[in-house]
Short mmCIF file of C-alpha atoms and ligand atoms in Angstrom, two decimals:
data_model
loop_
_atom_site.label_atom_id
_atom_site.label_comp_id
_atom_site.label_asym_id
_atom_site.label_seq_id
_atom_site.Cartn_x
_atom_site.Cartn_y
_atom_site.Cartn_z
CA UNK A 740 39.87 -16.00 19.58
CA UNK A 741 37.94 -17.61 16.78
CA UNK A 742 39.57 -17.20 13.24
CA UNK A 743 37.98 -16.83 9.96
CA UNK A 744 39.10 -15.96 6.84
CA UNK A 745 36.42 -13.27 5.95
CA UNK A 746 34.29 -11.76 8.26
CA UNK A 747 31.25 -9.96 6.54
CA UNK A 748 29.59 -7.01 9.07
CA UNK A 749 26.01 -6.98 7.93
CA UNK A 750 23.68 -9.93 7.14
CA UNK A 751 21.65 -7.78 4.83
CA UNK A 752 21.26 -8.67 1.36
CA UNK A 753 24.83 -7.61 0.38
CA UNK A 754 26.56 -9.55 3.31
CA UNK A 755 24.36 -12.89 2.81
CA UNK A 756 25.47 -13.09 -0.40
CA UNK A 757 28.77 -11.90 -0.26
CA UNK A 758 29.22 -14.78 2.59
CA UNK A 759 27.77 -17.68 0.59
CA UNK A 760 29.91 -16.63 -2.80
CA UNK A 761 33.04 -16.33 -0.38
CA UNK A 762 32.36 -19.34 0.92
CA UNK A 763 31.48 -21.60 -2.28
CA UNK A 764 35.09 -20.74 -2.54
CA UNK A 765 35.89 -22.93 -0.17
CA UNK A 766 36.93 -19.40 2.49
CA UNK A 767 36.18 -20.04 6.04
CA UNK A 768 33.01 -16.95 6.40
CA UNK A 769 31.71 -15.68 9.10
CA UNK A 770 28.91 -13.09 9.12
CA UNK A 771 28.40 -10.30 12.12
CA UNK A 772 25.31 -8.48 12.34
CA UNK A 773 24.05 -6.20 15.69
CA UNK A 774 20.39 -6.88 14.83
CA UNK A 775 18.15 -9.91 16.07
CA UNK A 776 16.28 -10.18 13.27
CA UNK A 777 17.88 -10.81 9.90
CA UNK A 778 17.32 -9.53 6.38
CA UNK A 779 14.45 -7.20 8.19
CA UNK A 780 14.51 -4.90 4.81
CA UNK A 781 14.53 -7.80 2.70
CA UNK A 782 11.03 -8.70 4.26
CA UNK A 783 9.83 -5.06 4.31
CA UNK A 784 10.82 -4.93 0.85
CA UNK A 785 8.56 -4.41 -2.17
CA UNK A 786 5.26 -3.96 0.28
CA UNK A 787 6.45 -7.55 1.68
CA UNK A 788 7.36 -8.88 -1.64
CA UNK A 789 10.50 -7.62 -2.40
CA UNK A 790 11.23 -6.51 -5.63
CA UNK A 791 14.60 -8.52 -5.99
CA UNK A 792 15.88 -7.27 -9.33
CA UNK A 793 14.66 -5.15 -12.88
CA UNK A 794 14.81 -6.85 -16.22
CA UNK A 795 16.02 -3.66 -17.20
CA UNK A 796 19.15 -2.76 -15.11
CA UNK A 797 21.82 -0.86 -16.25
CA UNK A 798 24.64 1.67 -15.16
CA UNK A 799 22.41 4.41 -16.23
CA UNK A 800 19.66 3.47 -13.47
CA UNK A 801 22.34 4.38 -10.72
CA UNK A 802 23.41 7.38 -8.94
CA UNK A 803 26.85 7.86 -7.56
CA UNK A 804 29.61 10.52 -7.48
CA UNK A 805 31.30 7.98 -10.04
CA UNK A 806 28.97 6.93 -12.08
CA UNK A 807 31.75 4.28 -14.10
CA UNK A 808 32.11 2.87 -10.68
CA UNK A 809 29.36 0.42 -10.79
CA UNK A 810 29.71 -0.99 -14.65
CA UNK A 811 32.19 -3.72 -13.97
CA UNK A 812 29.70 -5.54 -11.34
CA UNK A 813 26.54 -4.85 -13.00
CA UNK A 814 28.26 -5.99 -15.49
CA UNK A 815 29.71 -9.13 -13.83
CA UNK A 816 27.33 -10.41 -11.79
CA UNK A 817 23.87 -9.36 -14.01
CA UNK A 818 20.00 -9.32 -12.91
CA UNK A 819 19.53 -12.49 -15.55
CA UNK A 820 22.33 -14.17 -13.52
CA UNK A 821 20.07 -13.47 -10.05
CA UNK A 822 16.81 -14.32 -11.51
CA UNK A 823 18.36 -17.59 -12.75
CA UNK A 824 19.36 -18.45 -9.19
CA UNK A 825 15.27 -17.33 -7.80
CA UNK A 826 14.59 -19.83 -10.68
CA UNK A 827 16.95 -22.35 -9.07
CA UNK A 828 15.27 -22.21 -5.94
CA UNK A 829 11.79 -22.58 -7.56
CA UNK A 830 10.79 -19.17 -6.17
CA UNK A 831 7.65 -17.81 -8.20
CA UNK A 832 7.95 -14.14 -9.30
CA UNK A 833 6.34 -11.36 -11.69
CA UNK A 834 6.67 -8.57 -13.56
CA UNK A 835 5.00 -5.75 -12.16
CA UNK A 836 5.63 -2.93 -13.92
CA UNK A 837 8.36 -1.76 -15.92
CA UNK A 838 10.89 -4.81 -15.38
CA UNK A 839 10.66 -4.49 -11.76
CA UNK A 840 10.69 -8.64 -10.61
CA UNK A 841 8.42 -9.67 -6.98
CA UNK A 842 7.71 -12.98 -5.43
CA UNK A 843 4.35 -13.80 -5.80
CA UNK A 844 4.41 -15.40 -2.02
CA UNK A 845 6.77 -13.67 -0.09
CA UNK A 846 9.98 -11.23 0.61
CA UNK A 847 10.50 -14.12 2.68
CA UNK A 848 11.59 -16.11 -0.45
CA UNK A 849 14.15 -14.68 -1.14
CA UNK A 850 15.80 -14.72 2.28
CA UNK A 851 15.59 -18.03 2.79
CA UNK A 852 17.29 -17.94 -0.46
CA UNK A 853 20.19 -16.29 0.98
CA UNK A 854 20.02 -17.83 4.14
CA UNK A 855 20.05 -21.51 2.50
CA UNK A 856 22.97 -20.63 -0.02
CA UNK A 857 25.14 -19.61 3.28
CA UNK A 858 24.25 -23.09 4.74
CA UNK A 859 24.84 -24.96 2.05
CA UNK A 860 28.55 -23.32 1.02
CA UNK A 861 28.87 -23.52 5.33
CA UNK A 862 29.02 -19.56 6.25
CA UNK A 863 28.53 -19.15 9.15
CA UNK A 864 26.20 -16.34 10.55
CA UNK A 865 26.04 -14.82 14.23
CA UNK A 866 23.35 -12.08 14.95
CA UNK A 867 23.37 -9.96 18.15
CA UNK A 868 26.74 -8.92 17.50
CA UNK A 869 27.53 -5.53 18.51
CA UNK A 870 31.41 -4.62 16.99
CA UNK A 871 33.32 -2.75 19.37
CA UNK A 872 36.56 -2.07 18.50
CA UNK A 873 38.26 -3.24 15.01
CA UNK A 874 42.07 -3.29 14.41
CA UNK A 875 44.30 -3.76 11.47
CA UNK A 876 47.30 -6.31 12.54
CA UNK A 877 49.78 -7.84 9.83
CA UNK A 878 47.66 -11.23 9.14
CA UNK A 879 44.37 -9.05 8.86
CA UNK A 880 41.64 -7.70 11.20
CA UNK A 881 40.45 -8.05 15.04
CA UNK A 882 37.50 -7.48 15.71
CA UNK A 883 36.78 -7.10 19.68
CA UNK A 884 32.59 -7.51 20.12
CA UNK A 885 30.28 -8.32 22.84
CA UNK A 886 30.83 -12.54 21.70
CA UNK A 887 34.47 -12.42 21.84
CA UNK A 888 36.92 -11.74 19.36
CA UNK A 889 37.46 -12.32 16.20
CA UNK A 890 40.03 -12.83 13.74
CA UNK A 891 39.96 -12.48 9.87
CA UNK A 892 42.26 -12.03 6.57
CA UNK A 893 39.72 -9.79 4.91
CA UNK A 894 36.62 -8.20 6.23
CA UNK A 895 33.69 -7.34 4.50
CA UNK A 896 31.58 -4.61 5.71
CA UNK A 897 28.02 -4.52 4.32
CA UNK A 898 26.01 -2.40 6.79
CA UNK A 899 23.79 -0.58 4.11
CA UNK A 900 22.44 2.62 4.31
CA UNK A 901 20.96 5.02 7.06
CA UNK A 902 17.24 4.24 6.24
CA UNK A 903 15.08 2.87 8.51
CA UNK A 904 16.83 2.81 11.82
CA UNK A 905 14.37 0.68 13.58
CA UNK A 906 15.47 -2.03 11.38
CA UNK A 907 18.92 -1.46 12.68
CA UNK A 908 20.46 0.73 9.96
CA UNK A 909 23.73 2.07 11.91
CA UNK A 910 26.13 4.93 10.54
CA UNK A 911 28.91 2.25 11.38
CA UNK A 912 30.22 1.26 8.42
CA UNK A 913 31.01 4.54 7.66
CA UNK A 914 32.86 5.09 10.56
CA UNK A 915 34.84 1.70 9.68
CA UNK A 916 35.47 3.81 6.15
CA UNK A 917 37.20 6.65 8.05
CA UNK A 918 38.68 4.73 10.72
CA UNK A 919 40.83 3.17 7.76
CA UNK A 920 41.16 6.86 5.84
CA UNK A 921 38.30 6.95 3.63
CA UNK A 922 36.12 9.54 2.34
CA UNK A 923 32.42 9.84 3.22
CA UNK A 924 30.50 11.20 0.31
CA UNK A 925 27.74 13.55 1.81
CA UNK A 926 24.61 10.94 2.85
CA UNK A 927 20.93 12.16 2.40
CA UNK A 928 17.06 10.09 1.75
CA UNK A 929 16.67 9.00 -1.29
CA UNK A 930 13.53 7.37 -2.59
CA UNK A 931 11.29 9.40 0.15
CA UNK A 932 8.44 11.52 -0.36
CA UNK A 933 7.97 15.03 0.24
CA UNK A 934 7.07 16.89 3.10
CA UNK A 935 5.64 20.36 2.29
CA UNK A 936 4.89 23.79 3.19
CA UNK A 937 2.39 24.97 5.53
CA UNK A 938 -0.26 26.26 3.00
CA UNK A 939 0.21 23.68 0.27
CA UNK A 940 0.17 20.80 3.11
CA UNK A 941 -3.10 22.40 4.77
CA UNK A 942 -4.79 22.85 0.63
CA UNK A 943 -3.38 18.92 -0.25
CA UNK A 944 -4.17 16.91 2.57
CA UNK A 945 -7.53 17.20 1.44
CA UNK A 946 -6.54 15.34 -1.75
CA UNK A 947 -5.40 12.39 0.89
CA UNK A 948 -5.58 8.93 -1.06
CA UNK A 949 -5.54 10.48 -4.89
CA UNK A 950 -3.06 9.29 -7.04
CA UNK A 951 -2.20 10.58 -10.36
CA UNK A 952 -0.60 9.73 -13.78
CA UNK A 953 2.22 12.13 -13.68
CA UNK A 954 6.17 12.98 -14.85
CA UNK A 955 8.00 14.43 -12.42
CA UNK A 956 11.28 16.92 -13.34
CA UNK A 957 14.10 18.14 -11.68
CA UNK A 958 17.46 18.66 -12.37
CA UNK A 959 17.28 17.75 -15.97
CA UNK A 960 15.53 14.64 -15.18
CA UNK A 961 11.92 13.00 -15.62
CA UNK A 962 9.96 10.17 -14.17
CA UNK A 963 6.36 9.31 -15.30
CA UNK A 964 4.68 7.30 -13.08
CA UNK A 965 2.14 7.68 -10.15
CA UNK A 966 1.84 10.84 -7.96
CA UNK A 967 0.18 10.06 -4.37
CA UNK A 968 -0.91 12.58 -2.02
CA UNK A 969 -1.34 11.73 1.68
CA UNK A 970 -1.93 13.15 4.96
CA UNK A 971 1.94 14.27 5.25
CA UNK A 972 2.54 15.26 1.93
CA UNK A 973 3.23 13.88 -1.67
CA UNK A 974 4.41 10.16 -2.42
CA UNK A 975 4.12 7.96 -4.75
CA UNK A 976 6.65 6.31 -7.67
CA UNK A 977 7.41 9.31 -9.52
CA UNK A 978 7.50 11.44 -6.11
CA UNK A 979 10.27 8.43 -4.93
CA UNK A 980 12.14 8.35 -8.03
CA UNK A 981 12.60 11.98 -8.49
CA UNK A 982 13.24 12.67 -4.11
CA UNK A 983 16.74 11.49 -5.25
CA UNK A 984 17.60 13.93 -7.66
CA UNK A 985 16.17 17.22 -5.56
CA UNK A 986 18.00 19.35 -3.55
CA UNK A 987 16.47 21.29 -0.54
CA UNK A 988 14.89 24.49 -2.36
CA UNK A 989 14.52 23.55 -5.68
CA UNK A 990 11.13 23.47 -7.01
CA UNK A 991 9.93 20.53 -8.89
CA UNK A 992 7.87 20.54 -11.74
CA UNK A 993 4.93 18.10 -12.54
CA UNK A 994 3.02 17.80 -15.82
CA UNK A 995 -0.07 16.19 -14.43
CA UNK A 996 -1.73 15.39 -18.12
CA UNK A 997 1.88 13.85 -19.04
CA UNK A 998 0.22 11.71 -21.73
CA UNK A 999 -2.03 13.86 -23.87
CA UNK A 1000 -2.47 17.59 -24.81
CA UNK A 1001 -4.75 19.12 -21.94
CA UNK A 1002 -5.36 22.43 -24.45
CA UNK A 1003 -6.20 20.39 -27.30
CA UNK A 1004 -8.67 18.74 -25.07
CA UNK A 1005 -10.22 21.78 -23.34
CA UNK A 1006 -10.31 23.54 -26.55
CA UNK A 1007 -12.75 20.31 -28.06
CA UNK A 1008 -14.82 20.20 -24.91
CA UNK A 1009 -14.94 24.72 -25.06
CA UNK A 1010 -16.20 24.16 -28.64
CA UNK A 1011 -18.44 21.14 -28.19
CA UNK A 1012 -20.36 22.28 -24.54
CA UNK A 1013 -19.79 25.97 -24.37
CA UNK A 1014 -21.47 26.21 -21.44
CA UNK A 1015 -19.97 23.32 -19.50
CA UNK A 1016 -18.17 24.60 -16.12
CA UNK A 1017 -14.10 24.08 -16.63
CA UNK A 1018 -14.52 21.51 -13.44
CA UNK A 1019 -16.96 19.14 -15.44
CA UNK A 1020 -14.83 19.15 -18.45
CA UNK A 1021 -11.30 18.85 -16.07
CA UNK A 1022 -13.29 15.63 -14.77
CA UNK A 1023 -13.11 14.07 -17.46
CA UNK A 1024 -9.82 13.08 -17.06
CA UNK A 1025 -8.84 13.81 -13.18
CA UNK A 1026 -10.91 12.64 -9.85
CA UNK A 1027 -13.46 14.98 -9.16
CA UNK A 1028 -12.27 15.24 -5.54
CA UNK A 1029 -9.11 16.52 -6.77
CA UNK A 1030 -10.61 19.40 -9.93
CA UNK A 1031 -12.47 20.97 -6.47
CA UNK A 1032 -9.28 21.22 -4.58
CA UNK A 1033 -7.04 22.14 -7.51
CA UNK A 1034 -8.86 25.05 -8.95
CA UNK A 1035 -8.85 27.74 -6.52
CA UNK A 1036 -5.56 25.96 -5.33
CA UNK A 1037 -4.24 26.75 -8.79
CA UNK A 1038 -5.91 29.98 -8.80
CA UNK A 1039 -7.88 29.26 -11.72
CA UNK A 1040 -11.82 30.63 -12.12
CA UNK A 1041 -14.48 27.90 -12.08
CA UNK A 1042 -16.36 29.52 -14.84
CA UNK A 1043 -18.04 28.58 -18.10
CA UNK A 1044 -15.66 27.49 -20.93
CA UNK A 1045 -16.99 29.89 -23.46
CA UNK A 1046 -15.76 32.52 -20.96
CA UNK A 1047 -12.09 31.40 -21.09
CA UNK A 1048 -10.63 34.03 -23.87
CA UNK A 1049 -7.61 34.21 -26.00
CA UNK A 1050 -4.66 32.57 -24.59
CA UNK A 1051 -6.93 31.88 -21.20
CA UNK A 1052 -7.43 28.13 -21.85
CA UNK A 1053 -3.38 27.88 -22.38
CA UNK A 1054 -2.81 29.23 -18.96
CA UNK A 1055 -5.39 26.54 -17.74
CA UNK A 1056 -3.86 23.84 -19.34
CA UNK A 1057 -0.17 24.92 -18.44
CA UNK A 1058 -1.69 24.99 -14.87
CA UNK A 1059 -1.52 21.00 -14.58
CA UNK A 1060 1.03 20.63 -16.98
CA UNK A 1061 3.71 22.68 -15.73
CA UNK A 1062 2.65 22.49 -12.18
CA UNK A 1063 5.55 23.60 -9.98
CA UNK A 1064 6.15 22.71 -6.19
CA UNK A 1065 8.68 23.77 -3.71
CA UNK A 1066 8.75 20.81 -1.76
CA UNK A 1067 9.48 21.66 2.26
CA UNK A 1068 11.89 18.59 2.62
CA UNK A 1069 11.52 15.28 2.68
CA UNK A 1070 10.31 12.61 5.10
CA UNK A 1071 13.65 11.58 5.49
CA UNK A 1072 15.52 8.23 6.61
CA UNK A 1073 12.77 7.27 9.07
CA UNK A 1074 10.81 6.51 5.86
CA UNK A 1075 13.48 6.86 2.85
CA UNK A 1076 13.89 3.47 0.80
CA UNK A 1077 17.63 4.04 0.60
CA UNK A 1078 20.48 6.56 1.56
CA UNK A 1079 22.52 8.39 -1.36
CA UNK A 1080 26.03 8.90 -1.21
CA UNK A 1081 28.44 6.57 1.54
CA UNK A 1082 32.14 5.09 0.79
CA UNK A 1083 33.58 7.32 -1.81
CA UNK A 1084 33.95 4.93 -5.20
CA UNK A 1085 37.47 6.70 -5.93
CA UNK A 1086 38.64 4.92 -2.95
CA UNK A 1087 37.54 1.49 -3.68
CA UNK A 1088 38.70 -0.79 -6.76
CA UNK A 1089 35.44 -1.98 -8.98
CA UNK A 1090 37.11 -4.91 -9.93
CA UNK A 1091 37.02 -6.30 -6.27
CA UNK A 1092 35.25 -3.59 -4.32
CA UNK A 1093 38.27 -3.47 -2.61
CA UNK A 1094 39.88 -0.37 -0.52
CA UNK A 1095 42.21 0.64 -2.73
CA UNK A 1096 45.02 1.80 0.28
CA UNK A 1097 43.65 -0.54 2.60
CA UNK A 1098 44.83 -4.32 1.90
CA UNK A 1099 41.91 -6.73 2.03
CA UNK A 1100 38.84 -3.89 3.08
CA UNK A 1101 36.02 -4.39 0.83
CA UNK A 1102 32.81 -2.14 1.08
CA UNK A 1103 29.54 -3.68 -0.57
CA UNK A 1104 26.02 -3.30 -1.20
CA UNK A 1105 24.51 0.74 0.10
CA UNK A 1106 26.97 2.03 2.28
CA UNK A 1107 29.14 2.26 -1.08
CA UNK A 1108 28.01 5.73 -2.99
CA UNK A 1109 25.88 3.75 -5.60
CA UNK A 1110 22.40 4.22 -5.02
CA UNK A 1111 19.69 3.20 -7.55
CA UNK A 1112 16.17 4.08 -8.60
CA UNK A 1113 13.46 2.39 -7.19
CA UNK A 1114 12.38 -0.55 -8.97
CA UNK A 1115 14.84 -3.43 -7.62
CA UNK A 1116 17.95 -1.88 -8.48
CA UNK A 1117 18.76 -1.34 -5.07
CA UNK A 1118 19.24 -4.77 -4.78
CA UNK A 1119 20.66 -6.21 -7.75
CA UNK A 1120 23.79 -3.59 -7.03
CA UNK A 1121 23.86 -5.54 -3.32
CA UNK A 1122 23.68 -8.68 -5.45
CA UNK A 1123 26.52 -7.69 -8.22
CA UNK A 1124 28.97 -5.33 -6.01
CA UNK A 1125 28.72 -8.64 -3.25
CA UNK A 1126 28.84 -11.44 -6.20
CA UNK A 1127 32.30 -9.39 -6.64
CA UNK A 1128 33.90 -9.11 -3.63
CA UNK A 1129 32.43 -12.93 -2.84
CA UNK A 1130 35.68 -13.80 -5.45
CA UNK A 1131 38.01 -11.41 -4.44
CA UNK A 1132 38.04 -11.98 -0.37
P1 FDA B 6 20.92 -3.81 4.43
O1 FDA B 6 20.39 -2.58 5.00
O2 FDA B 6 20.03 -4.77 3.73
O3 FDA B 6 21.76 -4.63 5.49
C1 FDA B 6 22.66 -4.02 6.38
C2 FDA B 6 22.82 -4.92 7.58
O4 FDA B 6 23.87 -4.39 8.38
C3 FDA B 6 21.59 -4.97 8.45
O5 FDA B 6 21.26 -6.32 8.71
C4 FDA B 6 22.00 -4.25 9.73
O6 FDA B 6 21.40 -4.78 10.89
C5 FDA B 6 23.51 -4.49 9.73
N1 FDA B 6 24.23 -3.48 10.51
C6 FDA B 6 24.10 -2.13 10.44
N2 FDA B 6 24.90 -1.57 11.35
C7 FDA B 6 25.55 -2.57 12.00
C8 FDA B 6 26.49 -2.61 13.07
N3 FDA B 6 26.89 -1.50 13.69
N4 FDA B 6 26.95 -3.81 13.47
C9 FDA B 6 26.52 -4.97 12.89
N5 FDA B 6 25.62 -4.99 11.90
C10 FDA B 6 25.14 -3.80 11.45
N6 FDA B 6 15.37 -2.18 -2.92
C11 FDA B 6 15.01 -2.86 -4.01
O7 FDA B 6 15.84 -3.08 -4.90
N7 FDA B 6 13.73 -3.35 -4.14
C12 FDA B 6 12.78 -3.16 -3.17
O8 FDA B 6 11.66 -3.67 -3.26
C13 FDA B 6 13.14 -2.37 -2.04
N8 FDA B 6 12.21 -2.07 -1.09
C14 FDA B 6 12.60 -1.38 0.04
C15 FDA B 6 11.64 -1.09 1.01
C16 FDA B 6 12.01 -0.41 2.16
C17 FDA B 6 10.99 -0.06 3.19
C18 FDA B 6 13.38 -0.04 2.34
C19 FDA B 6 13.84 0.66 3.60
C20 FDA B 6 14.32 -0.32 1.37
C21 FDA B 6 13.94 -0.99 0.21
N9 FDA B 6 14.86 -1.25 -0.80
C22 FDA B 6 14.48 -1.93 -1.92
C23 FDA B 6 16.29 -0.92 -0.64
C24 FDA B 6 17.07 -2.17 -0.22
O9 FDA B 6 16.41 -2.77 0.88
C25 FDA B 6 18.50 -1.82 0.18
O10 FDA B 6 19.12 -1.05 -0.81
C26 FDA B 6 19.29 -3.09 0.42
O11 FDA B 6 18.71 -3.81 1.48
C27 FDA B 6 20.74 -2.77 0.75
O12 FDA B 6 21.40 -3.96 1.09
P2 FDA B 6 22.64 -3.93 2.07
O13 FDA B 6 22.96 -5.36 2.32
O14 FDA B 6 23.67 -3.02 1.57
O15 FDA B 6 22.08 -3.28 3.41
#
């Protein structure tokens, strides 16, 4: 039997850090994890250079059925606080877009980060682990697995999400949740793109490589960023951001001129080149590739603009900027960033990340139902919910 004083299931980016904080303590760590490779989406990350944190962070970037639940870590354990430990380690990074932090090198950066901050505080980490069988007894937890058993006061489970299940992504830590009777909050893709219907697939796929300035709505809220359309369907940042806050059936709505008044500008080009074609004076500010498709797409007459009458050039312009989609469904978790929902936040104390019936259980990182935008939130709520529970285990 080998004894430890926390056991952390996961070496993702929530256990890794969870078991070095736990063990700068001067706790005896060990971490578990049924994968050979570790930290696989912390390489994938960020197209390879993982976007570790956002300047910008904040409660309000976060999704959860609790949406106090994740103040008092963000809080606690802050992006500055993060970025002063990549600065620590000399790791070069930038600032991509808005606030989102990469390495310049490599994802790999900031593993070895985590790897070498477990070393150095002496966790301990074992990979190939597959958990069998886990038991509450008075001093703790026993864990039976395929290397022996183990022995711990607290345990830590960190398993993350459903995404990606070639990277080993497991529904296991939610079945440690209700083993020990928790609540599941209902899981779904988040951060994905859209799949669509047959006839706007077919029309689209033809746009296959365009990208777009757009703001994508739903449910009350907007993103503006890119819009990508590929071979499958429609990705991109904005298409990402807003996957998380669509349900299956709801339309979503695009403005595709988010930044300017496409009326006002038809109306200048109607009165300057009367007999201009709508397509020339649409490519003026989209891809010509994509005024051919979208016209008849959009049902809209390819006609000279001194033909358009009366409110004609409004319906035009509404045309792009109210453009509405039912999305089919979504790629889901074979290509989804994250998974929403998990370990119901009721249930769990967000000063310690603690169970809150279940003495010395702590759920960290995205099993927990706190999922975040994309932009490196993802991972400064592994970094702050597992900076946490690192001084509470
Ligand atoms: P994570 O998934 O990192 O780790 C869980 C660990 O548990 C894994 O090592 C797994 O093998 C292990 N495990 C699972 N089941 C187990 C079992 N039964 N037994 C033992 N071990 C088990 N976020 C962000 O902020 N910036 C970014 O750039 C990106 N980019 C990105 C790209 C792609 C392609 C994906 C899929 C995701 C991202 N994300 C992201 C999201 C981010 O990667 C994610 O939110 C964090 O990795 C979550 O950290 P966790 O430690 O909670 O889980």
């Amino acid at each position: 039997m080998k004894q430890y004083d926390v056991i952390v299931i996961g070496a993702g980016a929530a256990g890794l850090f969870c078991a070095a904080e736990a063990a700068k303590r001067g706790r005896k760590v060990q971490v578990l994890d049924h994968a050979k490779r570790l930290g696989g989406k912390i390489l994938m990350s960020g197209g390879g250079r993982c976007n570790f944190t956002n300047m910008y962070a904040s409660p309000e970037n976060f999704l959860s059925d609790n949406p106090h639940y994740c103040k008092s870590a963000l809080s606690r354990y802050t992006q500055w606080d993060f970025i002063g430990l990549v600065a620590e380690y000399g790791i070069a990074y930038h600032e991509k877009t808005l606030g989102q932090l990469f390495c310049d090198n490599s994802a790999k950066d900031i593993l070895n980060l985590l790897l070498k901050e477990c070393e150095k505080a002496g966790a301990a980490i074992t990979s190939q682990c597959e958990i069998i069988d886990i038991d509450k007894v008075s001093s703790g937890y026993t864990l039976q697995t395929n290397k022996g058993e183990y022995q711990c006061e607290s345990l830590v489970v960190a398993t993350g999400g459903l995404s990606i299940p070639k990277l080993g992504a497991s529904p296991f830590g939610y079945k440690i949740a209700e083993q020990f009777g928790l609540t599941i909050k209902p899981t779904r893709a988040g951060l994905v793109p859209f799949t669509l219907h047959e006839h706007d697939k077919t029309v689209l796929a033809e746009l296959s490589g365009i990208s777009l300035d757009a703001r994508a709505s739903c449910n009350n809220t907007s993103f503006n960023e890119n819009i990508l359309f590929t071979h499958r369907g429609l990705s991109g940042p904005a298409v990402l951001q807003i996957s998380s806050f669509w349900q299956p059936g709801e339309h979503v709505e695009f403005d595709l001129f988010p930044n300017g008044d496409l009326l006002e500008e038809l109306t200048q080009s109607q009165q300057q080149s009367p007999d201009s074609l709508l397509a020339t004076a649409l490519s003026k500010h989209f891809p010509k590739r994509y005024v051919q498709t979208a016209l008849p797409y959009l049902g809209l007459d390819n006609k000279p603009l001194k033909q358009f009458q009366g409110k004609q050039l409004e319906q035009v312009s509404t045309a792009f900027h109210q453009w509405q989609l039912k999305p089919n469904g979504t790629e889901g978790y074979r290509t989804a960033e994250v998974t929403l929902g998990g370990v119901d936040t009721n249930q769990l104390s967000s000063k310690t990340m603690m169970a809150k019936d279940v003495e010395r259980l702590f759920f960290i990182g995205e099993v927990v139902d706190v999922t975040g935008w994309l932009g490196g939130y993802n991972f400064q709520w592994a970094w702050s919910s597992a900076w946490v529970a690192g001084q509470n285990v």
